[in-house]
Structure formats: structure tokens, C-alpha cells
Amino acid sequence: MDDKVTKSANKEAEQVLEWGESRGIETCFTRAEKLKPCPIGESGACCKICHMGPCRLVGKNAEEEARGVCGATLPVVAARNLARMIAAGTACHGDHGRDMVFTLLAVANGETKDFQIKDVKKLYRVAGIIGVEFEGRPVNDVARDVALKFLEDFSRQRGEINYIKRAPKKTQERWKKWGIVPRGIDREIAETLDRTTMGMDADPDSILTHGLKVALANGWGGSMISTDISDILFGTPSPIKAEASLGIFKEDEVNVVIHGHEPSLAEMIVDVVYEPEMIEYAKSKGAKGINLGGMCCTANEVMMRHGIPTAGGFTNQELGIMTGLIEAMVVDVQCIMPALTQLSKKFHTKVITTSDKVKMPGATHIQFDEHRAKEIARDIVKMAIDNFPNRKTEGSHVTEKFPVIAGFSHEYIEYMQGGRWRASFRPLNDAIMAGRIRGVVGLAGCDNPRVPATGMHKYLAIELIKNDVLVVSTGCSSASCGTAGFLTPEMALENAGPGLREVCEAIGIPPILHLGSCVDNTRILTIASAMAAEGGLSDEIGGMPAVGIAPEFITEKAISIGCYFAASGVPVIFGGNSPVGASNEVTKIMTEVWFKRFMGALHFEPDPEKILAMALDYIDKAREALKLKKYEPGKFGTERVLMDMAARREMERSAIPHAGVGG
Ligand code: MSK
């Protein structure tokens, strides 16, 4: 890690921050400096579930001796805290998915003319997976049945959510064996809250097992539904050029930022800013045009499909306003800092909230409604244009920006490996088997002002590709890589190890593939399932030479994502201190016990060099267990020891790497 960096590892962000600090402007970085985390709450040792407390379970032998007033032990308290984080994260992604289902239903019922079904092929593919008849039926009838069937997935009281069947059979068998196949998404969230309240489940393993169940309801339910419906409505992404940086804003144009997570309103705004009347209107106010940019995951959604540039991830949102160039920051849901409205008073930026679930004093609220989507988008863009003459000269304008290639969907990755008629994952599996590609890392999650923001992502991205590890990125990790100039094919030439470079050059792809937003982590699940089905590696998600890393995680959503990957069979390493670090028992369950049961794990490790070493070790041990060629940089081969049943059983019992790490 570069220790010259101070608050943000992104040069442009640092420039704006320095400008703001010289004027006494507060940001999440200055607040993080002033406000140290409470060490008791941070490590999961504080129980505030009932009003006999809050109980702080601290002391020399807290694990064995500390008790809350009700008698709850430290592992119980830590496990309950973690389960509630998973449930909250699942609720966020679940609601996102549900809103997408309602938009699809409105389209199918002809209640909105503003959205259309753009990817009929994907609709049919989804219909086929969930058992909706599609041959010879009108598209809208199929879409209606798909939407209704997904709505059932939210409220189902018994049985299983539909998408569970997309996982490899062996992965499903593990879930069945341990009783974590989710029923309805809402049902599992409600049960988590019930189960973790005072006087309920007091067995840490049982609490955490349910935690995995609610996490799976996110990964194979809410989030996966969300990704698929977004593709159906707005198009399945394929590679597209864009730009990233706080330098995307234009001094002579109306700058509109769309920030949050849900793509529906953002899609309409993309349409509206290109309308000739709207551009004329902007000119009438003295601007040369309208410049649309994104922030956080709404940015990822519209970048993946339209090449709309991003101003960066979570920690750049205040800095965007501090450029003094944004006429309107339009926010939908999740990861919106309440500080935006206070900060916007110092500039001319209008903060526009659009969801009933995200209201902020000082913001202008324009409620989004999918039935009048375009009309609302026009009102918002007009409001931004009307604000252009109010722009002050105040602000830290930056100019540098970086090219980005985004748009790597499951479907495109399959296509790029064999074309339209031979699309498959065979070349990727072969490259891994031959040792050209050592393994795959999903680099995901937030950027965090408590570390030099974006710095852990940058460090790990470079080091992983140097080690011939293919990186697939999502969320603010993609923004961190994009604003550093890492999302280009040239990165392979300059930084990738020899094997990965050869593969990237042959296919013409960057060594870091931008897969989309936070909900699009589910693209990694379906890719891993396809790799298992392709053969030659593991026949389930568990056991693949693959690791998930969220080095700067912040949100409950990230915890939920980490847990659904762990339950699906992927070892996951989070940066920062563990939110359950106070309990060795809970740490052991998440690392050793989950690895034995699911071949996945959840570690917390603040040191980026150790994260890298752990990830490579997991990958190498998985290669060894699969009897793949030993990874040696620059030495490739095709030889592979075929496995008999005994060898496969041995693989099941393979050593548990990093047992006890974390916390
Ligand atoms: S936006 S959840 S800060 S990745 Fe998806 Fe970024 Fe984390 Fe929000």
C-alpha cells in the first residue's frame, strides 16, 4: 500500500478534499477522524436488543464469563448482532428487487408506456428457469407471469424460492442438509428479527445458520431477481466505453448526478437528457448542453448499459458537490449520506430525493412513480437546468478523468468465450486448469473513509492481476478501480502476470471485469454455477479456486453479500475489524464450521497484504485439492490428474485454510 496517501487514495478526490479542508468544509473523512468507533459496539459485544440494557459484555474473560442482564453470553450477543446485519442487508436488496418486479408488472399490464421489455431473450430464459410457459405466448403475458411468480418469492411461507434451482446440484444438497434453503425473502427477514430478539434463540450456531438462510434469500432471491429484471427491462449489458473520475463534470454544461441503486428513474433520465427540447432548454439558460454522471451503484447500472460516466463511489458523493459544478444530485435509495443536504447549502447544488423511503430535510422531494416515469424525469432535469444560472464560481474543479470499459454480464462473458453459437465457459475453465489463470477473485463492496479510501481496492486489484488472478469487480470496488484508470485492456499489458495477460490479449478484455452494481454480485454466482456445470473444475461452487474480497466494506448489505457467498461455497475476506471480533466462538463458526459445511467462510482482516496472502493461499489450496497443475508464473500446461471418487472424497475433507483467522 502506498503510505503517502492521506484520506483518499484517489488523486482527484484528495485534490477536492484539500481544497475543502482549507475552507473548513466537513466531509465523511473529517468526521471519521473526529469520531472513533466505539470498540465495544464495533466488535459485536454490545447488546441493545431490550431495555434492560444496553449490556456491554467486556472484561478479561468476557467470552466465558460476561453475561447480559438476561444471561445472554458474548457469542450469543455477537451472533445476534451479525444476524440482524444480514437481515437488514437482505431487506435492502430485497426491496430493490421487489421494486423492479413492480416495474415489470406495470409494463406487462400496459400501465406504463415509458418502459419496454428490451431483452425478450432474457425474459424467456428467466421464464424457463422459473417454470413459466413462454413458447407462442405474447411477451407481456410471459412478463406478467414472471413478475407474479417473483412476487410469490417475497411472501412464500413454505417451500423454496425459485432461483435456488440455479445453483449446482451439489451446492443445493449442502443447503438442504443444513436446512438453509430460504422460503420467502420477507419470511426469512421477519424470522431473523423474531429469532434474535430478547429471550429467543440463544445458540450462536443456530442463529448464524439462520443468518446464512436469510443471506441466501438475498443472493439467490432479492438481488438475483433485481439483476435479471433490470436486464429484461433495460437490456443485458455488453462491453461499453465510459469514463470515471470527479473530473467528469463539465464547466459549461448542466451537470446532473444520479446516485443510489435503483435503475428505473435513472434510465428515464438517461433518455430525457438527450431530448432535443431539453438540450435547447439548457442552452436557453446559458449552458452548452446537459452532462449526466452517476455515483455509487446507480452509476454502475447506467454505465453498464449506456456508458454514462461515474464520478466515483460512496466517499466521492460529498466531493462531487464540492466541485461546485453539480446542478442537481438526484438520489434514489441506499448509501445516500444525510450530510449531502447540509453540504449543498454551501454550494448551489439541489439535492432531489425520489423515494418515499429516503427523505432528507433540506432536499427537494419529487416522488418517483413508474407509471409517470418520463414526466417525472423531465421535471427533475428541468429543475437542474433552472439551477444552472445559480452556479457560483466557488468549487474545486478537477479535470483529469480515466477511460473505462464496463458491461461484463454473465451472458457476455459466455459469449466472448465462443461466439454466438459456441458460447461457453470452457476456455475460462481450461485457462484455470492450465494455470494461465491462477484463480478468480470477486473484488466488491464499498470504499471507506476509515482507510485511505479506494486504496485497498487499488492495491489488491493490481497485486491480484500481477499474480495471474482474474478480477471481477462490482459496486464501489468497480468505481475505485475505474477512477484509478484500472478498467482498461491496457492494464493487462502493463500489470497482469504472463498467463492472465495472454488470456486477456487473446480475448481482448481487461484483466479486471466490471460486472455492475452491488446486486450484480449475483452475476458472479451464476458464472460460478456455469463454471461448475462446464466441468473440469469443482462440480459445485465450493472448491473452486475463487475467493471474494470486500476490503473496505461499510454496509449491512455487504455483510449479507459476504454471507451468501460463504454459504454458496466461496471463502470471503473482508477488510477492517470484525463486527463480531469480540467472540472467538462466532469467529470460529464463520471460518472453520462454515468451511466444513459449505466450503465457504467469512474472515475479517485489516491488513491488505495479509488479505492478498490469504486469497492466494485459498486459491492454491483449491487448485491442489482439484489436482490441477501447480500454479507457476509463466509455466502453463494442460496436464491434470483425473479424479476418482476417493480423490473427490479427499477433496471434501481437504484442510481448512486460515482456521481461526479473523477477529
Ligand atoms: S454503493 S453498498 S457503498 S458498494 Fe452499492 Fe458502494 Fe457499498 Fe453502497
XYZ file of C-alpha atoms and ligand atoms in Angstrom:
671
model
C 0.000 0.000 0.000
C 1.152 3.497 -0.778
C 1.578 5.161 2.625
C 1.983 8.639 1.161
C -1.780 8.832 0.698
C -3.788 10.512 3.396
C -7.580 10.341 3.352
C -8.375 9.103 -0.114
C -6.102 7.058 -2.337
C -7.755 8.690 -5.326
C -5.730 11.656 -6.546
C -8.689 13.706 -7.750
C -10.571 13.083 -4.511
C -7.540 14.205 -2.499
C -7.367 17.387 -4.537
C -11.001 18.272 -3.762
C -10.572 17.284 -0.116
C -7.561 19.535 0.330
C -9.497 22.395 -1.210
C -12.418 21.745 1.163
C -10.254 21.407 4.240
C -8.528 24.693 3.554
C -12.006 26.239 3.764
C -13.113 24.284 6.818
C -15.641 22.161 4.929
C -16.579 18.985 6.759
C -16.793 15.625 4.975
C -17.072 11.960 5.946
C -13.272 11.955 6.084
C -13.057 14.702 8.696
C -15.982 13.216 10.644
C -14.307 9.780 10.589
C -11.197 11.367 12.048
C -13.117 13.046 14.854
C -15.431 10.157 15.635
C -13.602 6.972 16.594
C -15.744 3.808 16.589
C -16.919 2.540 19.984
C -14.696 -0.540 20.494
C -17.473 -2.449 22.284
C -20.080 -1.958 19.592
C -17.529 -2.343 16.805
C -16.588 -5.854 17.924
C -20.162 -7.070 18.445
C -20.040 -7.082 22.268
C -22.871 -4.612 22.864
C -26.436 -5.890 23.168
C -29.133 -3.237 22.787
C -31.947 -5.548 21.865
C -34.006 -4.876 25.034
C -34.387 -2.142 27.581
C -32.654 -3.932 30.438
C -29.511 -2.897 28.580
C -27.648 -1.862 26.550
C -25.408 -4.554 28.037
C -21.683 -4.335 27.328
C -20.086 -7.759 27.506
C -16.495 -6.862 28.228
C -13.737 -7.924 30.587
C -10.795 -10.252 30.662
C -12.726 -13.493 30.266
C -15.758 -11.979 28.555
C -16.195 -14.942 26.185
C -16.716 -17.333 29.103
C -17.928 -15.128 31.915
C -19.674 -11.996 30.690
C -23.482 -12.095 30.676
C -26.190 -9.628 29.773
C -28.945 -8.978 32.336
C -30.974 -11.804 30.721
C -27.950 -14.115 30.813
C -27.052 -13.867 27.116
C -23.392 -14.760 26.562
C -20.956 -12.855 24.370
C -21.178 -15.372 21.466
C -24.999 -15.133 21.576
C -24.900 -11.338 21.519
C -22.310 -11.234 18.709
C -24.221 -13.839 16.661
C -27.498 -11.943 17.078
C -25.853 -8.679 16.044
C -24.425 -10.276 12.912
C -27.713 -11.998 12.002
C -29.517 -8.664 12.263
C -26.957 -7.043 9.984
C -27.513 -9.796 7.418
C -31.297 -9.370 7.655
C -31.052 -5.588 7.183
C -28.812 -6.022 4.146
C -31.170 -8.612 2.709
C -34.111 -6.242 3.274
C -32.358 -3.501 1.254
C -31.628 -5.731 -1.715
C -34.995 -7.454 -1.340
C -36.860 -4.154 -1.575
C -34.748 -3.143 -4.560
C -35.692 -6.424 -6.268
C -39.347 -6.019 -5.337
C -39.466 -2.509 -6.857
C -38.049 -3.926 -10.066
C -40.757 -6.621 -10.068
C -43.462 -3.944 -9.704
C -42.000 -2.037 -12.656
C -42.025 -5.226 -14.762
C -45.626 -5.857 -13.717
C -46.648 -2.313 -14.651
C -45.057 -2.785 -18.090
C -46.737 -6.171 -18.570
C -50.125 -4.724 -17.599
C -49.707 -1.817 -20.026
C -49.854 0.667 -17.143
C -46.717 2.499 -18.229
C -45.608 3.368 -21.728
C -42.234 4.702 -20.600
C -40.560 1.336 -20.076
C -40.427 -1.555 -22.512
C -39.081 -5.052 -22.359
C -35.717 -4.620 -24.047
C -34.318 -8.129 -23.710
C -37.040 -10.606 -24.652
C -34.480 -13.416 -24.916
C -33.515 -12.897 -21.293
C -37.193 -12.782 -20.290
C -37.674 -16.175 -21.918
C -34.543 -17.530 -20.306
C -35.765 -16.414 -16.875
C -39.258 -17.733 -17.604
C -37.740 -21.108 -18.492
C -35.785 -21.240 -15.228
C -38.801 -20.493 -13.028
C -41.243 -22.674 -14.970
C -43.314 -20.046 -16.797
C -44.524 -21.189 -20.213
C -43.285 -18.782 -22.908
C -43.470 -20.541 -26.297
C -46.025 -18.887 -28.567
C -47.351 -16.525 -25.884
C -47.494 -12.706 -26.058
C -44.397 -11.183 -24.441
C -46.412 -9.162 -21.923
C -48.297 -12.260 -20.759
C -44.999 -14.009 -20.093
C -43.663 -10.905 -18.311
C -46.781 -10.734 -16.111
C -46.461 -14.380 -15.080
C -42.753 -13.941 -14.386
C -43.447 -10.863 -12.239
C -46.220 -12.603 -10.306
C -44.082 -15.652 -9.729
C -41.274 -13.466 -8.392
C -43.710 -11.655 -6.103
C -44.534 -15.047 -4.603
C -40.831 -15.421 -3.811
C -41.085 -12.484 -1.450
C -44.044 -13.738 0.533
C -43.808 -17.535 0.294
C -44.439 -19.037 3.738
C -43.307 -22.577 2.962
C -41.175 -24.238 0.294
C -38.262 -22.664 -1.565
C -37.549 -19.540 -3.563
C -37.465 -20.237 -7.298
C -33.864 -19.396 -8.108
C -32.395 -21.914 -5.686
C -32.525 -24.359 -8.580
C -29.963 -22.267 -10.478
C -27.211 -23.393 -8.096
C -25.241 -26.571 -8.848
C -26.997 -29.653 -7.501
C -24.268 -30.365 -5.000
C -24.423 -26.850 -3.619
C -28.183 -27.248 -3.211
C -27.664 -30.551 -1.404
C -25.423 -28.877 1.161
C -28.073 -26.211 1.746
C -30.750 -28.879 2.186
C -28.570 -30.872 4.557
C -28.035 -27.856 6.806
C -31.576 -26.532 6.475
C -30.749 -23.178 4.906
C -32.818 -23.233 1.726
C -34.795 -19.995 2.044
C -38.594 -19.804 1.932
C -39.967 -16.353 1.086
C -37.477 -13.484 1.325
C -39.709 -11.451 3.673
C -40.390 -14.577 5.726
C -36.684 -15.117 6.399
C -36.066 -11.462 7.260
C -39.004 -11.469 9.695
C -37.834 -14.681 11.293
C -34.344 -13.276 11.814
C -35.755 -10.333 13.757
C -38.016 -12.661 15.737
C -35.320 -15.241 16.393
C -32.769 -12.674 17.598
C -34.984 -10.737 19.966
C -34.608 -10.983 23.772
C -35.496 -14.404 25.097
C -35.324 -16.187 21.730
C -32.606 -18.278 20.060
C -29.581 -18.477 22.366
C -27.445 -20.911 20.376
C -24.817 -18.988 18.334
C -24.528 -21.728 15.705
C -28.290 -21.912 15.267
C -28.562 -18.107 14.996
C -25.782 -17.954 12.414
C -27.199 -20.874 10.442
C -30.399 -18.890 10.083
C -28.228 -15.896 9.180
C -26.976 -17.867 6.177
C -30.531 -18.745 5.219
C -31.579 -15.087 5.111
C -28.362 -14.250 3.235
C -29.220 -16.857 0.572
C -32.652 -15.220 0.279
C -30.729 -12.125 -0.776
C -28.200 -13.685 -3.141
C -30.398 -16.238 -4.879
C -33.556 -14.170 -4.323
C -33.796 -10.385 -3.973
C -30.523 -9.446 -5.655
C -30.662 -12.033 -8.432
C -34.259 -11.081 -9.246
C -33.196 -7.458 -9.344
C -30.319 -8.063 -11.765
C -32.439 -10.193 -14.074
C -35.389 -7.810 -14.245
C -33.053 -4.854 -14.839
C -31.558 -6.784 -17.766
C -35.024 -7.682 -19.083
C -36.276 -4.093 -18.902
C -33.154 -2.122 -19.743
C -31.013 -4.578 -21.659
C -28.359 -7.118 -20.719
C -25.004 -5.338 -20.616
C -22.195 -5.888 -23.079
C -18.840 -4.083 -23.175
C -19.127 -0.358 -23.433
C -16.754 2.599 -23.125
C -17.202 5.159 -20.395
C -15.195 7.433 -18.120
C -14.614 7.728 -14.396
C -13.433 10.438 -12.007
C -14.609 13.571 -10.249
C -13.272 15.148 -13.429
C -16.275 14.038 -15.492
C -18.191 17.249 -14.740
C -18.261 19.942 -17.397
C -17.877 23.634 -16.609
C -20.066 24.809 -19.469
C -22.885 22.256 -19.202
C -25.678 21.455 -16.779
C -24.338 18.613 -14.624
C -26.891 16.139 -13.292
C -25.828 13.293 -10.999
C -27.868 10.161 -10.364
C -26.899 8.472 -7.127
C -28.097 5.412 -5.222
C -29.009 1.978 -6.511
C -32.253 1.526 -8.428
C -32.007 1.995 -12.181
C -35.646 2.758 -13.140
C -35.686 6.546 -12.736
C -32.069 6.760 -13.864
C -32.961 5.025 -17.133
C -35.621 7.659 -17.789
C -33.202 10.479 -17.002
C -30.734 8.979 -19.486
C -33.477 9.216 -22.152
C -34.554 12.725 -21.205
C -31.115 14.409 -21.211
C -30.752 13.550 -24.900
C -34.125 15.063 -25.881
C -33.534 17.985 -28.287
C -36.096 20.190 -26.463
C -34.320 19.596 -23.182
C -30.931 20.468 -24.689
C -32.462 23.619 -26.201
C -33.887 24.494 -22.799
C -30.418 24.092 -21.246
C -28.996 26.392 -23.932
C -31.668 28.973 -23.173
C -30.243 29.113 -19.639
C -26.688 29.716 -20.868
C -25.364 26.142 -20.806
C -23.874 24.350 -23.804
C -25.716 21.125 -23.041
C -26.552 18.588 -20.359
C -23.954 16.290 -18.852
C -25.220 13.259 -16.958
C -22.998 11.429 -14.497
C -23.509 8.805 -11.854
C -22.444 7.992 -8.336
C -22.271 4.691 -6.438
C -24.389 1.871 -7.872
C -26.954 3.843 -9.870
C -23.838 4.925 -11.760
C -22.836 1.306 -12.271
C -26.300 0.447 -13.627
C -26.325 3.196 -16.257
C -22.639 2.855 -17.071
C -23.088 -0.871 -17.786
C -25.918 -0.214 -20.251
C -25.329 3.295 -21.639
C -21.723 4.255 -20.919
C -22.790 7.080 -18.600
C -19.645 8.185 -16.716
C -19.221 7.749 -12.974
C -17.946 10.347 -10.532
C -16.965 7.545 -8.177
C -18.169 5.531 -5.248
C -19.534 6.181 -1.786
C -16.815 8.504 -0.441
C -16.919 10.737 -3.526
C -20.535 11.861 -3.087
C -19.778 14.908 -0.937
C -16.700 15.675 -3.007
C -18.876 15.783 -6.123
C -20.871 18.633 -4.615
C -17.613 20.330 -3.602
C -16.568 20.615 -7.238
C -19.229 23.330 -7.370
C -20.326 22.008 -10.748
C -23.376 19.888 -9.930
C -26.771 21.462 -10.576
C -28.775 18.524 -9.229
C -27.862 15.444 -7.271
C -30.770 13.076 -7.775
C -30.832 10.283 -5.215
C -32.906 7.120 -5.105
C -32.153 4.540 -2.403
C -29.242 3.303 -0.269
C -25.815 4.733 0.503
C -27.051 8.325 0.394
C -25.213 10.364 3.045
C -27.564 12.559 5.088
C -24.692 15.084 5.052
C -25.438 15.916 1.407
C -28.163 18.436 2.147
C -26.111 20.268 4.791
C -23.161 20.445 2.432
C -25.284 21.509 -0.536
C -26.230 24.710 1.333
C -22.659 25.906 0.813
C -22.969 25.430 -2.921
C -25.781 25.785 -5.418
C -26.460 22.047 -5.808
C -30.060 20.898 -5.392
C -30.397 17.521 -3.704
C -33.511 15.806 -5.075
C -34.886 12.788 -3.237
C -37.144 10.482 -5.231
C -38.108 7.605 -2.948
C -40.576 7.654 -0.127
C -38.022 5.550 1.770
C -35.279 8.195 1.524
C -36.385 11.635 2.639
C -33.951 14.281 3.853
C -34.615 17.645 5.473
C -33.333 20.321 3.115
C -33.844 18.224 -0.034
C -36.490 18.733 -2.695
C -38.686 15.650 -2.880
C -40.073 14.512 -6.222
C -41.645 11.095 -5.745
C -40.803 8.555 -8.442
C -43.726 6.623 -9.861
C -43.097 4.094 -12.623
C -46.496 4.937 -14.142
C -45.367 8.537 -14.892
C -41.650 7.882 -15.118
C -40.685 10.090 -18.045
C -42.783 13.037 -16.913
C -41.030 12.901 -13.529
C -37.612 12.580 -15.145
C -38.363 15.693 -17.253
C -39.397 17.663 -14.151
C -36.143 16.708 -12.469
C -33.899 17.564 -15.409
C -35.718 20.891 -15.879
C -35.149 21.689 -12.232
C -31.440 21.037 -12.725
C -31.351 23.283 -15.805
C -33.163 26.063 -13.949
C -30.442 25.858 -11.323
C -27.596 26.389 -13.816
C -27.681 30.205 -13.627
C -27.254 29.904 -9.850
C -23.865 28.265 -10.193
C -21.234 30.114 -8.176
C -17.571 30.234 -9.107
C -16.912 28.512 -5.770
C -15.757 24.896 -6.033
C -12.744 22.698 -6.642
C -12.929 21.859 -10.304
C -10.845 18.878 -11.329
C -10.287 17.824 -14.880
C -8.500 14.511 -15.037
C -10.637 11.517 -15.933
C -9.975 7.950 -16.983
C -11.339 5.666 -19.676
C -13.290 2.629 -18.533
C -14.553 -0.499 -20.234
C -17.625 -1.785 -18.386
C -20.542 -4.040 -19.263
C -19.430 -7.593 -18.483
C -22.606 -9.578 -17.873
C -22.719 -13.354 -17.413
C -24.166 -13.589 -20.907
C -21.381 -11.535 -22.476
C -18.618 -13.416 -20.665
C -20.115 -16.639 -22.006
C -20.407 -15.165 -25.497
C -16.863 -13.769 -25.573
C -15.508 -17.256 -24.977
C -17.001 -18.866 -28.030
C -19.203 -16.541 -30.032
C -22.912 -16.796 -30.603
C -23.099 -20.488 -31.417
C -20.433 -21.874 -29.129
C -20.813 -19.648 -26.094
C -19.469 -21.478 -23.066
C -17.190 -21.277 -20.067
C -14.835 -23.925 -21.471
C -11.960 -21.527 -22.345
C -12.053 -19.957 -18.869
C -12.089 -23.344 -17.160
C -9.272 -24.544 -19.423
C -7.186 -21.443 -18.698
C -7.607 -22.075 -14.967
C -6.818 -25.773 -15.334
C -3.668 -24.997 -17.317
C -2.511 -22.434 -14.756
C -2.665 -19.471 -17.121
C -5.264 -18.067 -14.803
C -4.404 -18.954 -11.210
C -7.927 -18.315 -9.951
C -10.707 -15.750 -9.810
C -11.369 -13.071 -7.204
C -14.608 -11.151 -6.861
C -13.464 -7.716 -5.666
C -16.512 -5.973 -4.291
C -18.022 -3.669 -1.747
C -17.762 -0.149 -0.526
C -14.960 2.395 -0.269
C -14.401 3.534 3.290
C -13.219 6.839 4.754
C -11.641 4.999 7.696
C -8.855 3.730 5.462
C -7.290 5.716 2.632
C -10.491 5.345 0.627
C -10.243 3.204 -2.529
C -6.621 2.345 -1.616
C -7.275 -1.249 -0.550
C -9.207 -1.904 -3.778
C -6.396 -0.451 -5.856
C -3.673 -2.362 -4.045
C -5.491 -5.691 -4.235
C -6.599 -5.246 -7.848
C -3.023 -4.667 -9.021
C -1.462 -7.381 -6.884
C -4.067 -9.954 -7.861
C -3.695 -9.431 -11.588
C 0.111 -9.472 -11.204
C -0.418 -12.919 -9.715
C -2.461 -14.087 -12.716
C -5.742 -13.847 -10.827
C -8.681 -12.691 -12.943
C -10.588 -9.999 -11.059
C -14.315 -9.456 -11.431
C -15.461 -6.277 -9.731
C -18.771 -4.786 -8.665
C -20.191 -1.860 -6.697
C -17.827 0.759 -5.341
C -14.900 -1.555 -5.994
C -15.563 -1.011 -9.696
C -15.749 2.728 -9.048
C -12.440 2.578 -7.121
C -10.770 0.726 -9.982
C -12.415 2.927 -12.611
C -11.392 6.228 -11.005
C -7.832 4.883 -10.801
C -7.765 4.111 -14.534
C -7.625 0.354 -13.952
C -10.606 -0.767 -16.066
C -8.921 -0.855 -19.432
C -7.435 -3.664 -21.549
C -4.039 -1.894 -21.360
C -3.912 -2.858 -17.684
C -3.275 -6.438 -18.802
C -0.204 -5.398 -20.803
C 1.149 -3.202 -18.067
C 0.387 -5.142 -14.912
C -1.021 -8.636 -15.409
C 1.049 -11.773 -14.926
C 2.076 -13.603 -18.131
C -0.761 -16.143 -18.157
C -3.565 -13.712 -17.461
C -2.073 -11.277 -19.969
C -2.108 -13.953 -22.666
C -5.777 -14.771 -21.994
C -6.803 -11.081 -21.909
C -4.939 -10.363 -25.140
C -6.437 -13.379 -26.872
C -9.999 -12.382 -25.968
C -9.419 -8.616 -25.883
C -10.659 -7.999 -22.369
C -9.321 -6.093 -19.378
C -7.915 -8.202 -16.514
C -10.482 -6.561 -14.215
C -14.021 -7.098 -15.458
C -16.651 -4.593 -14.297
C -19.739 -6.733 -13.636
C -22.027 -3.989 -12.364
C -23.665 -2.839 -9.170
C -23.953 -4.407 -5.708
C -26.971 -6.522 -6.668
C -24.968 -7.703 -9.678
C -22.731 -9.728 -7.386
C -25.267 -12.376 -8.316
C -23.715 -12.421 -11.791
C -20.694 -13.952 -10.025
C -22.932 -16.671 -8.541
C -24.357 -17.617 -11.924
C -20.898 -17.502 -13.542
C -19.534 -19.812 -10.823
C -22.510 -22.148 -11.352
C -21.843 -22.191 -15.101
C -18.169 -22.963 -14.472
C -19.191 -25.886 -12.255
C -21.568 -27.160 -14.948
C -18.880 -26.811 -17.631
C -16.705 -29.397 -15.895
C -13.035 -29.809 -15.207
C -13.041 -27.802 -12.010
C -15.256 -28.340 -8.985
C -18.742 -29.715 -9.623
C -20.174 -27.234 -7.109
C -19.399 -23.608 -6.288
C -17.447 -24.744 -3.229
C -13.949 -25.909 -4.023
C -13.395 -23.554 -6.970
C -10.123 -21.598 -6.996
C -12.150 -18.496 -6.253
C -12.331 -16.001 -3.407
C -14.486 -12.972 -2.594
C -12.897 -9.837 -1.133
C -14.601 -6.696 0.185
C -11.581 -4.811 1.510
C -13.305 -1.588 2.606
C -16.787 -2.834 3.497
C -19.204 -0.475 5.231
C -22.780 -1.622 4.887
C -25.080 -4.312 6.216
C -25.706 -5.158 2.554
C -22.034 -6.054 2.209
C -22.277 -8.373 5.218
C -25.306 -10.057 3.674
C -23.448 -10.445 0.363
C -20.388 -11.891 2.119
C -22.609 -14.419 3.879
C -24.443 -15.562 0.759
C -21.106 -16.137 -0.930
C -19.841 -18.059 2.106
C -22.999 -20.204 2.162
C -22.656 -20.786 -1.591
C -19.125 -22.126 -1.132
C -16.838 -19.134 -1.606
C -14.241 -18.133 1.005
C -14.727 -14.428 1.619
C -12.305 -11.961 3.183
C -13.491 -8.586 4.428
C -11.116 -5.766 5.276
C -11.288 -3.872 8.541
C -12.041 -5.096 12.021
C -14.552 -7.860 12.539
C -18.034 -6.794 13.685
C -18.018 -9.994 15.796
C -14.339 -9.859 16.709
C -15.120 -9.978 20.434
C -16.245 -13.606 20.190
C -13.826 -16.381 19.297
C -16.689 -18.844 19.116
C -18.572 -16.824 16.499
C -15.362 -16.236 14.560
C -14.683 -19.960 14.580
C -18.189 -20.748 13.323
C -17.815 -18.308 10.407
C -14.412 -19.615 9.407
C -13.933 -23.274 10.363
C -17.515 -24.538 10.777
C -18.873 -22.853 7.642
C -15.893 -24.080 5.636
C -16.555 -27.662 6.693
C -20.248 -27.427 5.894
C -20.315 -25.207 2.815
C -16.665 -24.848 1.671
C -17.086 -21.095 2.205
C -16.066 -18.837 5.075
C -16.175 -15.230 6.231
C -12.937 -13.687 7.519
C -12.143 -10.168 8.644
C -8.586 -8.959 8.195
C -7.500 -5.311 8.259
C -4.048 -5.803 6.705
C -4.239 -5.703 2.864
C -1.046 -7.726 2.468
C -2.487 -10.467 4.642
C -5.754 -10.345 2.668
C -3.767 -10.909 -0.510
C -1.795 -13.777 1.008
C -4.961 -15.438 2.345
C -6.717 -15.135 -1.017
C -3.786 -16.647 -2.927
C -3.472 -19.405 -0.355
C -7.167 -20.294 -0.677
C -6.802 -20.344 -4.461
C -3.673 -22.505 -4.406
C -5.183 -24.939 -1.899
C -8.302 -25.257 -4.065
C -6.110 -25.938 -7.110
C -4.240 -28.580 -5.173
C -7.451 -30.225 -3.937
C -8.778 -30.268 -7.517
C -5.478 -31.835 -8.653
C -4.887 -29.017 -11.097
C -1.481 -28.136 -12.381
C 0.513 -26.333 -9.706
C 0.498 -22.617 -10.443
C 3.891 -21.327 -11.597
C 4.090 -17.895 -13.229
C 4.786 -18.196 -16.938
C 4.631 -22.002 -16.969
C 1.419 -23.329 -18.398
C 0.270 -26.801 -19.207
C -2.812 -28.826 -19.817
C -1.923 -31.801 -17.727
C -4.384 -32.587 -14.999
C -4.737 -35.625 -12.790
C -8.179 -37.114 -13.319
C -10.009 -37.604 -10.061
C -11.605 -40.819 -8.942
C -14.246 -40.976 -6.197
C -11.642 -41.447 -3.486
C -9.834 -38.345 -4.628
C -13.092 -36.390 -4.662
C -13.875 -37.534 -1.115
C -10.406 -36.465 -0.078
C -11.136 -33.070 -1.581
C -14.223 -32.780 0.641
C -12.073 -33.359 3.668
C -9.360 -31.008 2.476
C -7.592 -28.856 5.011
C -9.361 -25.761 6.207
C -7.144 -22.803 5.377
C -6.867 -19.977 7.872
C -8.845 -21.705 10.585
C -9.353 -19.290 13.406
C -8.272 -16.196 11.445
C -10.477 -13.161 11.742
C -11.391 -11.018 14.632
S -22.948 1.589 -3.383
S -23.297 -0.751 -0.588
S -21.133 1.880 -0.617
S -20.521 -0.842 -2.644
Fe -23.648 -0.207 -3.919
Fe -20.934 1.292 -2.701
Fe -21.200 -0.294 -0.649
Fe -23.099 1.361 -1.219
